[in-house]
Coordinates of C-alpha atoms in Angstrom, one line a residue:
Chain A
M1 CA -3.5 -0.4 -30.7
L2 CA -6.5 -0.4 -28.3
E3 CA -9.9 -1.5 -29.4
A4 CA -13.3 -1.9 -27.6
K5 CA -15.8 -4.3 -29.2
R6 CA -19.4 -4.2 -28.0
L7 CA -18.4 -3.1 -24.5
T8 CA -21.2 -3.2 -21.9
V9 CA -20.7 -2.3 -18.3
A10 CA -23.6 -3.3 -16.1
Y11 CA -24.2 -1.6 -12.7
E12 CA -27.1 -2.2 -10.4
G13 CA -30.2 -0.5 -11.9
G14 CA -29.0 -0.7 -15.5
D15 CA -26.1 -0.4 -17.9
A16 CA -23.6 2.4 -17.3
V17 CA -22.0 1.7 -20.7
R18 CA -24.0 0.0 -23.5
D19 CA -22.6 -1.7 -26.6
V20 CA -19.8 0.7 -27.2
S21 CA -17.2 -0.1 -30.0
F22 CA -14.3 2.0 -31.1
S23 CA -10.6 1.7 -31.7
A24 CA -7.6 4.0 -31.0
E25 CA -4.5 4.0 -33.1
A26 CA -1.0 5.4 -32.6
G27 CA -0.8 9.2 -32.9
E28 CA -4.5 9.6 -31.9
W29 CA -5.7 11.5 -28.9
L30 CA -9.3 10.4 -28.2
M31 CA -11.4 12.7 -26.1
L32 CA -14.4 11.1 -24.3
I33 CA -17.0 13.7 -23.7
G34 CA -20.6 13.7 -22.5
P35 CA -22.8 15.0 -19.7
N36 CA -22.5 13.9 -16.1
G37 CA -23.5 10.3 -15.7
A38 CA -23.0 9.4 -19.4
G39 CA -20.6 6.6 -18.5
K40 CA -17.3 8.1 -19.5
S41 CA -15.3 7.2 -16.4
T42 CA -16.9 3.8 -16.3
L43 CA -15.8 3.1 -19.9
L44 CA -12.3 4.2 -19.0
A45 CA -12.3 1.9 -16.0
A46 CA -13.4 -1.0 -18.2
L47 CA -10.6 -0.2 -20.7
A48 CA -8.1 -0.1 -17.7
Q49 CA -9.5 -3.6 -16.6
C50 CA -10.7 -2.0 -13.3
A51 CA -14.4 -2.6 -13.9
P52 CA -16.1 -5.9 -14.9
Y53 CA -17.5 -5.7 -18.5
Q54 CA -19.1 -7.7 -21.2
G55 CA -17.7 -7.6 -24.7
T56 CA -14.0 -7.4 -25.6
V57 CA -11.1 -5.0 -25.1
L58 CA -8.3 -5.8 -27.5
L59 CA -4.8 -4.5 -26.8
D60 CA -2.5 -5.1 -29.9
A61 CA -5.3 -7.4 -31.2
R62 CA -5.1 -9.6 -28.1
D63 CA -7.9 -9.9 -25.5
A64 CA -6.9 -7.6 -22.6
R65 CA -8.2 -10.2 -20.1
R66 CA -5.5 -12.5 -21.3
W67 CA -2.7 -10.1 -20.6
R68 CA -0.8 -10.5 -17.3
P69 CA -1.2 -7.5 -15.0
R70 CA 2.4 -6.4 -15.3
A71 CA 2.6 -6.9 -19.1
F72 CA -0.7 -4.9 -19.4
A73 CA 0.7 -2.1 -17.2
R74 CA 3.9 -1.9 -19.4
A75 CA 1.5 -1.1 -22.3
V76 CA -1.2 0.9 -20.7
G77 CA -0.8 3.7 -18.1
V78 CA -3.6 5.3 -16.2
L79 CA -4.0 8.7 -14.6
A80 CA -7.0 8.6 -12.3
Q81 CA -9.4 11.4 -11.6
T82 CA -8.8 11.4 -7.8
H83 CA -6.0 10.2 -5.7
A84 CA -6.1 8.8 -2.1
A85 CA -2.6 8.0 -1.0
G86 CA -2.6 6.6 2.5
Y87 CA 1.0 7.8 3.4
A88 CA 3.2 10.7 2.4
F89 CA 5.8 9.5 -0.1
T90 CA 8.3 11.8 -1.7
V91 CA 7.7 12.8 -5.3
E92 CA 10.6 10.6 -6.4
E93 CA 9.2 7.6 -4.5
L94 CA 5.8 8.2 -6.0
V95 CA 7.1 8.4 -9.6
S96 CA 9.4 5.4 -9.0
M97 CA 6.4 3.2 -8.2
G98 CA 5.5 3.5 -11.9
R99 CA 8.5 1.2 -12.5
Y100 CA 6.9 -1.8 -10.7
A101 CA 5.8 -3.5 -14.0
H102 CA 9.4 -3.4 -15.2
T103 CA 11.1 -4.8 -12.1
H104 CA 12.4 -8.3 -11.7
G105 CA 13.8 -10.7 -9.0
F106 CA 12.4 -12.0 -5.7
F107 CA 12.8 -8.6 -4.0
R108 CA 11.9 -6.7 -7.3
S109 CA 15.3 -4.9 -7.0
Q110 CA 16.3 -5.3 -10.7
D111 CA 15.3 -2.6 -13.1
P112 CA 18.3 -1.7 -15.4
N113 CA 16.5 1.3 -16.9
G114 CA 14.7 2.4 -13.8
R115 CA 16.7 5.4 -12.7
E116 CA 16.9 6.8 -16.2
A117 CA 13.1 6.3 -16.8
V118 CA 12.2 8.0 -13.5
R119 CA 14.6 10.9 -14.3
R120 CA 13.1 11.4 -17.7
A121 CA 9.5 11.3 -16.3
L122 CA 10.4 13.8 -13.6
D123 CA 12.1 16.1 -16.2
M124 CA 9.2 15.9 -18.6
A125 CA 6.7 16.8 -15.8
G126 CA 9.0 19.6 -14.7
L127 CA 9.3 18.0 -11.2
W128 CA 13.1 17.3 -11.0
E129 CA 13.6 20.2 -8.6
L130 CA 10.7 18.9 -6.4
R131 CA 11.7 15.3 -6.4
L132 CA 12.6 15.2 -2.7
R133 CA 9.5 17.1 -1.6
N134 CA 6.8 15.4 0.5
M135 CA 3.9 14.8 -1.9
R136 CA 1.5 16.3 0.7
T137 CA 3.2 19.7 0.4
L138 CA 2.5 19.9 -3.4
S139 CA -0.2 22.0 -4.9
G140 CA -3.1 20.3 -6.8
G141 CA -1.4 20.9 -10.2
E142 CA 2.0 19.7 -9.0
L143 CA 0.4 16.6 -7.5
Q144 CA -1.5 15.8 -10.7
R145 CA 1.8 16.2 -12.7
A146 CA 3.5 13.9 -10.2
Y147 CA 0.9 11.2 -10.8
L148 CA 1.2 11.8 -14.5
A149 CA 5.0 11.4 -14.2
Q150 CA 4.4 8.1 -12.4
A151 CA 2.3 6.9 -15.4
L152 CA 5.0 8.1 -17.8
A153 CA 7.7 6.3 -15.8
Q154 CA 5.7 3.2 -16.6
E155 CA 6.7 3.8 -20.3
P156 CA 3.3 2.8 -21.7
R157 CA 2.2 3.1 -25.3
V158 CA -1.4 3.9 -24.3
L159 CA -2.3 6.5 -21.7
L160 CA -5.8 6.5 -20.2
L161 CA -6.7 9.8 -18.4
D162 CA -9.8 10.4 -16.4
E163 CA -10.5 14.1 -16.2
P164 CA -6.8 15.0 -15.9
A165 CA -7.7 18.8 -15.7
N166 CA -10.0 18.3 -12.8
H167 CA -9.4 21.0 -10.1
L168 CA -6.6 22.5 -12.1
D169 CA -6.4 26.2 -13.0
L170 CA -5.9 27.3 -16.6
V171 CA -2.1 27.5 -16.4
Y172 CA -1.8 23.9 -15.0
Q173 CA -4.4 22.7 -17.6
K174 CA -2.3 24.1 -20.4
Q175 CA 0.9 22.7 -19.0
L176 CA -0.6 19.3 -18.5
F177 CA -2.2 19.0 -21.9
E178 CA 0.8 20.2 -23.7
L179 CA 3.0 17.8 -21.8
I180 CA 0.7 14.9 -22.8
G181 CA 0.7 16.1 -26.4
R182 CA 4.5 16.2 -26.5
W183 CA 4.7 12.7 -25.0
M184 CA 2.2 11.3 -27.5
R185 CA 4.1 12.8 -30.5
D186 CA 7.4 11.4 -29.2
G187 CA 6.6 7.8 -30.3
D188 CA 4.0 5.3 -31.4
R189 CA 1.6 6.3 -28.6
C190 CA -2.1 7.1 -28.2
V191 CA -4.1 8.8 -25.5
I192 CA -7.7 8.3 -24.4
S193 CA -9.0 10.9 -22.0
V194 CA -12.2 11.9 -20.4
V195 CA -12.8 15.6 -20.4
H196 CA -15.6 17.9 -19.3
D197 CA -14.1 21.0 -20.9
L198 CA -15.1 20.9 -24.5
S199 CA -12.6 23.6 -25.4
L200 CA -9.8 21.2 -24.4
A201 CA -11.4 18.5 -26.5
L202 CA -11.5 20.8 -29.5
R203 CA -8.0 22.1 -29.0
Y204 CA -6.1 18.9 -28.2
G205 CA -8.3 16.0 -29.4
T206 CA -7.7 14.3 -32.8
R207 CA -10.9 12.5 -32.4
V208 CA -13.9 13.1 -30.1
L209 CA -16.3 10.4 -28.9
L210 CA -19.6 11.5 -27.4
L211 CA -21.3 9.3 -24.8
D212 CA -24.9 9.8 -24.0
R213 CA -26.6 7.7 -21.3
G214 CA -24.0 5.0 -21.9
C215 CA -24.2 4.9 -25.7
L216 CA -21.6 6.1 -28.1
T217 CA -23.7 8.6 -30.2
A218 CA -20.9 10.3 -32.1
D219 CA -17.3 9.4 -33.1
G220 CA -15.2 11.5 -35.4
P221 CA -12.8 14.4 -35.8
A222 CA -13.3 17.0 -33.1
R223 CA -14.9 19.6 -35.4
D224 CA -17.5 17.1 -36.7
T225 CA -18.5 15.6 -33.3
L226 CA -18.7 19.0 -31.6
A227 CA -20.9 20.4 -34.3
S228 CA -23.2 17.3 -34.4
D229 CA -26.9 17.2 -33.5
A230 CA -26.0 14.4 -31.1
L231 CA -24.1 16.8 -28.9
R232 CA -27.1 19.1 -28.8
R233 CA -29.3 16.2 -27.8
A234 CA -26.9 14.9 -25.2
Y235 CA -26.5 18.2 -23.4
G236 CA -30.0 19.5 -24.1
M237 CA -28.7 22.8 -25.4
D238 CA -26.9 24.3 -28.4
V239 CA -23.4 23.8 -27.0
A240 CA -21.5 25.2 -30.1
D241 CA -23.6 28.4 -30.0
W242 CA -23.0 28.9 -26.3
M243 CA -19.3 28.3 -26.7
A244 CA -19.2 30.8 -29.6
Q245 CA -20.9 33.4 -27.5
T246 CA -18.4 32.9 -24.8
A247 CA -15.6 33.1 -27.3
E248 CA -17.0 36.4 -28.6
R249 CA -16.9 37.8 -25.1
W250 CA -13.3 36.7 -24.7
R251 CA -12.5 38.4 -28.0
E252 CA -14.0 41.6 -26.5
V253 CA -11.9 41.1 -23.4
A254 CA -8.8 40.6 -25.4
G255 CA -9.6 43.7 -27.5
G256 CA -10.1 45.8 -24.3
K257 CA -6.8 44.6 -23.0
S258 CA -5.0 45.7 -26.2
H259 CA -6.4 49.2 -25.7
G260 CA -4.7 49.2 -22.4
S261 CA -7.4 50.5 -20.0
G262 CA -6.1 48.3 -17.2
Q263 CA -8.8 49.4 -14.8
G264 CA -9.7 47.1 -12.0
S265 CA -6.3 45.5 -11.6
R266 CA -4.2 45.8 -8.5
A267 CA -0.7 44.8 -7.6
C268 CA -0.5 41.9 -5.1
Chain B
M1 CA 21.4 -8.4 -15.8
R2 CA 23.0 -5.7 -13.7
R3 CA 21.9 -5.2 -10.2
A4 CA 19.5 -2.6 -8.8
D5 CA 19.6 0.8 -10.3
R6 CA 16.5 1.8 -8.6
P7 CA 15.8 5.3 -7.3
A8 CA 14.2 5.6 -3.8
G9 CA 15.2 2.0 -2.9
G10 CA 15.8 0.2 0.4
L11 CA 18.0 0.8 3.4
P12 CA 21.7 1.2 2.7
W13 CA 24.1 -1.6 3.9
Y14 CA 25.4 0.6 6.8
G15 CA 21.8 1.1 7.9
Y16 CA 21.4 -2.7 8.2
A17 CA 24.8 -2.9 10.0
A18 CA 23.7 -0.3 12.6
L19 CA 20.4 -2.0 13.2
C20 CA 22.0 -5.4 13.7
L21 CA 24.5 -3.8 16.2
L22 CA 21.6 -2.1 18.0
T23 CA 19.6 -5.3 18.2
A24 CA 22.6 -7.4 19.4
A25 CA 23.5 -4.8 22.0
T26 CA 19.9 -4.7 23.3
L27 CA 19.8 -8.5 23.4
C28 CA 23.0 -8.6 25.5
L29 CA 21.6 -5.9 27.8
C30 CA 18.3 -7.7 28.3
V31 CA 20.1 -11.0 29.0
S32 CA 22.5 -9.4 31.5
L33 CA 19.8 -7.6 33.5
G34 CA 17.4 -9.3 35.8
S35 CA 16.9 -10.5 39.4
V36 CA 20.6 -11.6 39.3
A37 CA 22.7 -9.1 37.3
V38 CA 25.5 -10.5 35.1
P39 CA 28.1 -8.0 33.8
F40 CA 27.3 -6.9 30.2
G41 CA 30.8 -7.9 28.9
D42 CA 30.5 -11.4 30.4
T43 CA 27.1 -11.8 28.9
A44 CA 28.3 -10.7 25.4
A45 CA 31.3 -13.0 25.7
A46 CA 29.2 -16.0 26.8
I47 CA 26.7 -15.5 23.9
W48 CA 29.6 -15.0 21.4
K49 CA 31.3 -18.2 22.5
A50 CA 28.0 -20.1 22.5
V51 CA 27.3 -19.0 18.9
W52 CA 30.7 -20.2 17.7
G53 CA 30.6 -23.4 19.8
L54 CA 33.6 -22.4 22.0
E55 CA 34.3 -23.7 25.5
L56 CA 32.2 -21.9 28.2
P57 CA 33.0 -21.9 32.0
Q58 CA 30.5 -23.8 34.0
G59 CA 28.6 -21.9 36.7
M60 CA 25.4 -20.1 37.7
S61 CA 26.0 -17.3 35.2
R62 CA 26.2 -19.8 32.3
T63 CA 22.9 -21.4 33.3
I64 CA 21.2 -18.0 33.8
I65 CA 22.5 -16.7 30.5
L66 CA 22.1 -19.7 28.2
N67 CA 19.3 -21.7 29.7
V68 CA 17.0 -19.1 31.3
R69 CA 17.4 -15.7 29.8
L70 CA 18.8 -16.1 26.3
P71 CA 15.9 -18.3 24.9
R72 CA 13.4 -16.0 26.4
V73 CA 15.0 -12.8 25.1
L74 CA 15.5 -14.4 21.7
A75 CA 11.8 -15.5 21.6
T76 CA 10.8 -12.0 22.7
A77 CA 12.9 -10.4 19.9
L78 CA 11.5 -12.6 17.3
C79 CA 7.9 -12.0 18.5
G80 CA 8.5 -8.3 18.5
A81 CA 10.0 -8.4 15.0
S82 CA 7.1 -10.5 13.7
L83 CA 4.4 -8.4 15.2
A84 CA 5.9 -5.1 14.0
L85 CA 6.5 -6.5 10.5
C86 CA 2.8 -7.7 10.4
G87 CA 1.6 -4.3 11.5
A88 CA 3.7 -2.5 8.9
A89 CA 2.4 -4.9 6.2
M90 CA -1.2 -4.5 7.3
Q91 CA -1.0 -0.7 7.5
G92 CA 0.3 -0.7 3.9
L93 CA -2.1 -3.2 2.5
L94 CA -5.2 -1.7 4.1
R95 CA -4.0 1.9 3.6
N96 CA -5.0 2.4 7.2
P97 CA -2.6 3.7 9.8
L98 CA -4.7 2.1 12.6
A99 CA -4.4 -1.4 11.2
D100 CA -2.2 -4.1 12.7
G101 CA -2.2 -7.8 13.0
S102 CA -5.2 -7.8 15.3
T103 CA -7.3 -5.8 12.7
L104 CA -7.9 -9.1 10.9
G105 CA -9.4 -10.8 13.9
V106 CA -6.7 -13.4 13.6
S107 CA -5.1 -12.4 16.8
A108 CA -8.4 -12.9 18.6
G109 CA -8.9 -16.2 16.8
A110 CA -5.4 -17.4 18.0
S111 CA -6.2 -16.3 21.5
L112 CA -9.4 -18.3 21.5
G113 CA -7.5 -21.4 20.3
A114 CA -4.9 -21.0 23.1
V115 CA -7.6 -20.4 25.8
T116 CA -9.5 -23.5 24.6
A117 CA -6.2 -25.5 24.7
L118 CA -5.5 -24.3 28.3
L119 CA -9.0 -25.0 29.4
L120 CA -9.3 -28.5 27.8
E121 CA -5.6 -29.3 28.4
I122 CA -5.2 -30.2 24.8
S123 CA -2.0 -31.9 23.8
F124 CA -0.9 -33.6 20.6
P125 CA 0.7 -37.1 20.5
G126 CA 4.5 -36.7 20.1
L127 CA 4.3 -32.9 20.7
P128 CA 3.1 -32.6 24.3
F129 CA 4.7 -29.2 24.7
A130 CA 3.0 -27.7 21.7
G131 CA -0.7 -28.2 22.5
T132 CA -1.4 -24.5 23.0
M133 CA 0.8 -23.4 20.1
I134 CA -0.8 -25.8 17.5
T135 CA -4.3 -25.1 18.6
A136 CA -3.7 -21.3 18.5
M137 CA -2.2 -21.6 15.0
L138 CA -5.2 -23.7 13.8
F139 CA -7.7 -21.3 15.2
A140 CA -5.7 -18.4 13.6
L141 CA -5.9 -20.1 10.3
G142 CA -9.6 -20.9 10.8
S143 CA -10.3 -17.2 11.7
L144 CA -8.6 -16.1 8.5
I145 CA -10.6 -18.5 6.4
L146 CA -13.8 -17.4 8.1
I147 CA -13.0 -13.7 7.5
L148 CA -12.0 -14.2 3.9
S149 CA -15.1 -16.3 3.2
L150 CA -17.4 -13.8 4.8
S151 CA -15.7 -10.9 3.0
Y152 CA -16.0 -12.8 -0.3
A153 CA -19.7 -13.5 0.4
A154 CA -20.4 -9.9 1.2
D155 CA -18.3 -8.4 -1.6
R156 CA -16.9 -10.4 -4.5
G157 CA -14.2 -7.9 -5.0
M158 CA -13.0 -8.4 -1.4
S159 CA -12.3 -4.7 -0.9
T160 CA -10.1 -3.8 2.1
Q161 CA -13.0 -2.0 3.8
T162 CA -15.0 -5.2 3.8
I163 CA -12.1 -7.2 5.2
I164 CA -11.5 -4.6 8.0
L165 CA -15.2 -4.7 8.9
M166 CA -15.3 -8.5 9.0
G167 CA -12.1 -8.6 11.0
V168 CA -13.4 -6.1 13.6
V169 CA -16.7 -7.9 13.9
L170 CA -15.1 -11.3 14.3
S171 CA -12.6 -9.9 16.8
M172 CA -15.4 -8.6 19.0
F173 CA -17.4 -11.8 18.7
V174 CA -14.4 -14.0 19.6
T175 CA -13.3 -11.7 22.5
S176 CA -16.8 -12.1 24.0
I177 CA -16.5 -15.9 23.7
I178 CA -13.1 -15.7 25.4
S179 CA -14.6 -13.7 28.2
L180 CA -17.4 -16.3 28.5
L181 CA -14.9 -19.2 28.7
T182 CA -12.8 -17.3 31.2
A183 CA -15.8 -16.8 33.4
F184 CA -16.3 -20.6 33.5
S185 CA -12.6 -21.4 33.8
G186 CA -12.6 -22.1 37.6
D187 CA -9.1 -22.8 38.9
K188 CA -7.5 -22.1 35.5
L189 CA -8.7 -18.4 35.7
R190 CA -5.3 -17.1 36.8
S191 CA -3.2 -18.8 34.1
I192 CA -5.7 -17.8 31.3
T193 CA -5.9 -14.2 32.5
F194 CA -2.1 -14.0 32.7
W195 CA -1.8 -15.5 29.3
T196 CA -4.3 -13.2 27.6
M197 CA -2.3 -10.2 28.9
G198 CA 0.8 -11.6 27.2
S199 CA 3.8 -13.4 28.7
L200 CA 7.0 -14.8 27.3
S201 CA 8.2 -16.2 30.6
G202 CA 7.8 -19.9 29.5
A203 CA 9.5 -19.4 26.1
G204 CA 12.4 -21.8 25.4
Y205 CA 14.6 -22.8 22.5
T206 CA 11.8 -24.8 20.9
E207 CA 9.5 -21.8 20.8
T208 CA 12.4 -19.7 19.5
L209 CA 13.1 -22.1 16.7
V210 CA 9.4 -22.1 15.7
L211 CA 9.3 -18.3 15.7
L212 CA 12.5 -18.1 13.7
G213 CA 11.2 -20.6 11.1
A214 CA 7.9 -18.7 10.8
L215 CA 9.7 -15.3 10.5
A216 CA 12.1 -16.6 7.9
V217 CA 9.4 -18.1 5.7
F218 CA 6.4 -15.7 6.2
G219 CA 8.4 -12.6 7.1
G220 CA 10.6 -13.2 4.0
V221 CA 7.6 -13.2 1.8
L222 CA 6.2 -10.0 3.4
L223 CA 9.6 -8.3 2.9
S224 CA 9.6 -9.3 -0.7
R225 CA 6.2 -7.6 -1.2
A226 CA 7.4 -4.1 -0.3
D227 CA 6.8 -2.7 -3.8
E228 CA 3.3 -4.1 -3.8
L229 CA 2.6 -2.6 -0.4
N230 CA 3.8 0.8 -1.7
A231 CA 1.3 0.4 -4.6
F232 CA -1.5 -0.6 -2.2
S233 CA -0.8 2.5 -0.2
L234 CA -2.1 4.5 -3.1
G235 CA -5.3 2.5 -3.3
E236 CA -6.3 -0.8 -4.9
D237 CA -7.1 0.7 -8.3
A238 CA -3.8 2.6 -8.4
A239 CA -2.0 -0.7 -7.6
R240 CA -3.9 -2.4 -10.4
H241 CA -2.9 0.4 -12.8
M242 CA 0.8 -0.2 -11.9
G243 CA 0.5 -3.9 -12.8
V244 CA 0.0 -5.4 -9.3
A245 CA -2.0 -8.7 -9.3
V246 CA -4.2 -7.3 -6.6
R247 CA -6.1 -10.3 -5.3
P248 CA -3.2 -12.8 -5.2
V249 CA -0.9 -10.3 -3.5
K250 CA -3.6 -9.4 -1.0
L251 CA -4.2 -13.1 -0.2
T252 CA -0.5 -13.8 0.1
V253 CA 0.0 -10.9 2.6
L254 CA -3.0 -11.8 4.6
V255 CA -2.0 -15.5 4.9
C256 CA 1.5 -14.6 5.9
V257 CA 0.3 -12.1 8.5
A258 CA -2.2 -14.6 9.9
A259 CA 0.4 -17.3 10.1
L260 CA 3.0 -15.1 11.9
I261 CA 0.4 -13.6 14.3
G262 CA -0.9 -17.1 15.0
V263 CA 2.6 -18.3 16.0
C264 CA 3.4 -15.2 18.0
V265 CA 0.1 -15.4 20.0
S266 CA 0.6 -19.1 20.6
V267 CA 4.0 -18.4 22.2
G268 CA 3.5 -15.0 23.9
G269 CA -0.2 -14.5 24.3
S270 CA -1.9 -11.2 23.3
I271 CA 0.7 -8.5 23.1
G272 CA -0.9 -5.3 21.9
F273 CA 0.4 -2.1 20.4
V274 CA 3.7 -3.5 18.9
G275 CA 2.2 -3.8 15.4
L276 CA 0.5 -0.5 15.7
I277 CA 3.2 1.7 17.2
V278 CA 6.5 0.5 15.8
P279 CA 5.6 1.0 12.0
H280 CA 4.6 4.6 12.9
A281 CA 7.9 5.2 14.7
A282 CA 9.8 3.6 11.7
R283 CA 8.1 6.0 9.3
L284 CA 9.3 9.0 11.4
F285 CA 12.9 7.8 10.5
T286 CA 12.5 6.6 6.9
G287 CA 9.4 8.1 5.4
A288 CA 6.6 6.0 3.9
N289 CA 8.5 3.7 1.5
H290 CA 7.9 0.1 2.5
R291 CA 11.3 -0.9 1.2
R292 CA 12.6 0.8 4.3
V293 CA 9.6 0.7 6.6
L294 CA 9.4 -3.1 6.6
P295 CA 13.0 -3.9 7.6
L296 CA 13.2 -1.0 10.0
S297 CA 10.0 -2.1 11.7
L298 CA 11.3 -5.6 12.0
F299 CA 14.4 -4.5 13.9
M300 CA 12.7 -1.8 15.9
G301 CA 9.9 -4.3 16.9
A302 CA 12.6 -6.7 18.2
V303 CA 14.3 -3.9 20.2
F304 CA 11.0 -2.5 21.5
L305 CA 9.6 -5.8 22.8
M306 CA 13.0 -6.9 24.3
L307 CA 13.0 -3.6 26.3
A308 CA 9.3 -4.0 27.2
D309 CA 10.0 -7.5 28.5
L310 CA 13.0 -6.2 30.5
L311 CA 10.8 -3.6 32.1
A312 CA 8.1 -6.3 32.8
R313 CA 10.4 -8.5 34.7
T314 CA 12.5 -5.9 36.5
V315 CA 10.4 -2.9 37.3
V316 CA 8.6 -4.4 40.3
S317 CA 10.9 -7.4 40.8
P318 CA 10.4 -10.2 41.9
I319 CA 6.9 -9.8 40.7
E320 CA 6.6 -10.1 36.9
L321 CA 4.2 -7.9 35.0
P322 CA 2.4 -9.2 31.9
I323 CA 4.3 -7.9 28.9
G324 CA 1.1 -6.9 27.1
V325 CA 0.4 -4.5 30.0
V326 CA 3.8 -2.8 29.5
T327 CA 3.5 -2.6 25.7
S328 CA 0.0 -1.1 26.0
L329 CA 1.1 1.4 28.6
V330 CA 4.2 2.5 26.7
G331 CA 2.6 2.1 23.3
A332 CA -0.5 4.3 24.1
V333 CA 1.7 7.1 25.4
A334 CA 4.1 6.8 22.4
F335 CA 1.2 6.7 20.0
V336 CA -0.2 10.0 21.3
V337 CA 3.2 11.6 21.1
I338 CA 3.8 10.5 17.5
F339 CA 0.3 11.5 16.6
F340 CA 0.8 15.1 17.8
R341 CA 4.3 15.3 16.3
R342 CA 2.9 14.4 12.9
R343 CA 0.1 17.0 13.2
R344 CA 2.4 19.8 14.3
P345 CA 2.6 22.4 11.5
C346 CA 6.0 23.1 9.9

């Protein structure tokens, strides 16, 4: 579906991404992990054709540079890490913008499936009730879901997500990742996402790719990559051990909760 | 293929009908009022008959309406519509609510062209009436090419920030050259000063036709780019993710804005605040969607400038104020009011 061949992204002062090759097939959710500055977001930007690169990105076995922007957008949707809207659109307007690649005519007014696609995306993201709300009045989680709904309204087959759980609390993280999982399983689709939280990578990723100083140092099923020595080298610590210790503490917390002590909690 | 089934689309037909009526009523009002007042009904009837080629009674009213005031008010309306449309397009493209046509430096470039033509008394063979207009348009185009070349040299990606910076720098540079030329203008000082403050007093049917042609061509292209401007409002990368061909669209919008501003400046001089204030006011009514902001700005710009021109020629009659002074006075106050209204908590 989407393939990177010997991808290198050069920035001033060196390569942010160096000679990276991998492919993503339908039904796969690839998690890009790595420490800060490893080149994860840069790699995603190159895949999205937003950063100049050397090497090749193939979409359906055809060079991505040869795709027209609108045709590429019909196949690949992107959810950025940060958003900087200049003006306050309504949620419905924001999501409708995802239909741009499907519109026709001089005034781009023809899009036979537009209304239905926007309704579906709003429903899926749980935003139907909020569709007339000003986007500036949304919480961080609602806004992130609105941008995701925009990408879903685009009806892509590949979804690129740059730290989608950024700034979201646990509830929103769970909602967002389960929503993306449902969307992926609903057709011949694949997802590539940058994540910092390795628990999310383990829980939702079908494959995990580890980037270390721009190089792809591990690529395989989540359990294999997260147990690899490469992960320890990249982070400079025994990540699996630390996560296991944390999980043990959580088990204790859950056990305490089942005994029903309830001390320290107050009603709001 | 069946027609638009788009959510969150443009203005409804009755919105356009109401705007057309409002614009026509304002036009008739502005034509009827002046140093010699003509009844509103007579004015509307005369314009209606003239439009359909019906017989008109001869007399002073006919001359005042059709030969003196109507071409001027029409040119004013078209100027206002063009400037407001350019402002709305630039604010969307550059994701900057303080942008307007003058942000590019094109307005200053056109002014330099017009001042040069006035000073050197430039005229073109076969088009003696259009010396200032053509020179202003050429200078506007030259400014745009210079800004885009400098932006490209500084930043191959031609980011909006680079373009804004180059536009501001060029504007300041050109404005200082205009001041220098004005200082050495001698007996032409008064006409140059009056022109740089904006005036549509000399506008006739020729200028009106040029403005109409420019608005139909370049304004039509800008109106057709509403979806792209919505996408740009979320940032260039976001626009690219949606499938917008970022650089060609940006160039198309910039060229259309430069051409329209060039024509407007060549006809009416420097008229500030229209491109800044009107799109803000339009957003108060319609929200941020450019499918509604662009057409509403167009109509509101026409109405705003016609009323400003009416004030300019009637408030201290028989003396006529430069229209740029009126738009700046009204615009600055209106801008502050809109700014505080938008910041007021719910």
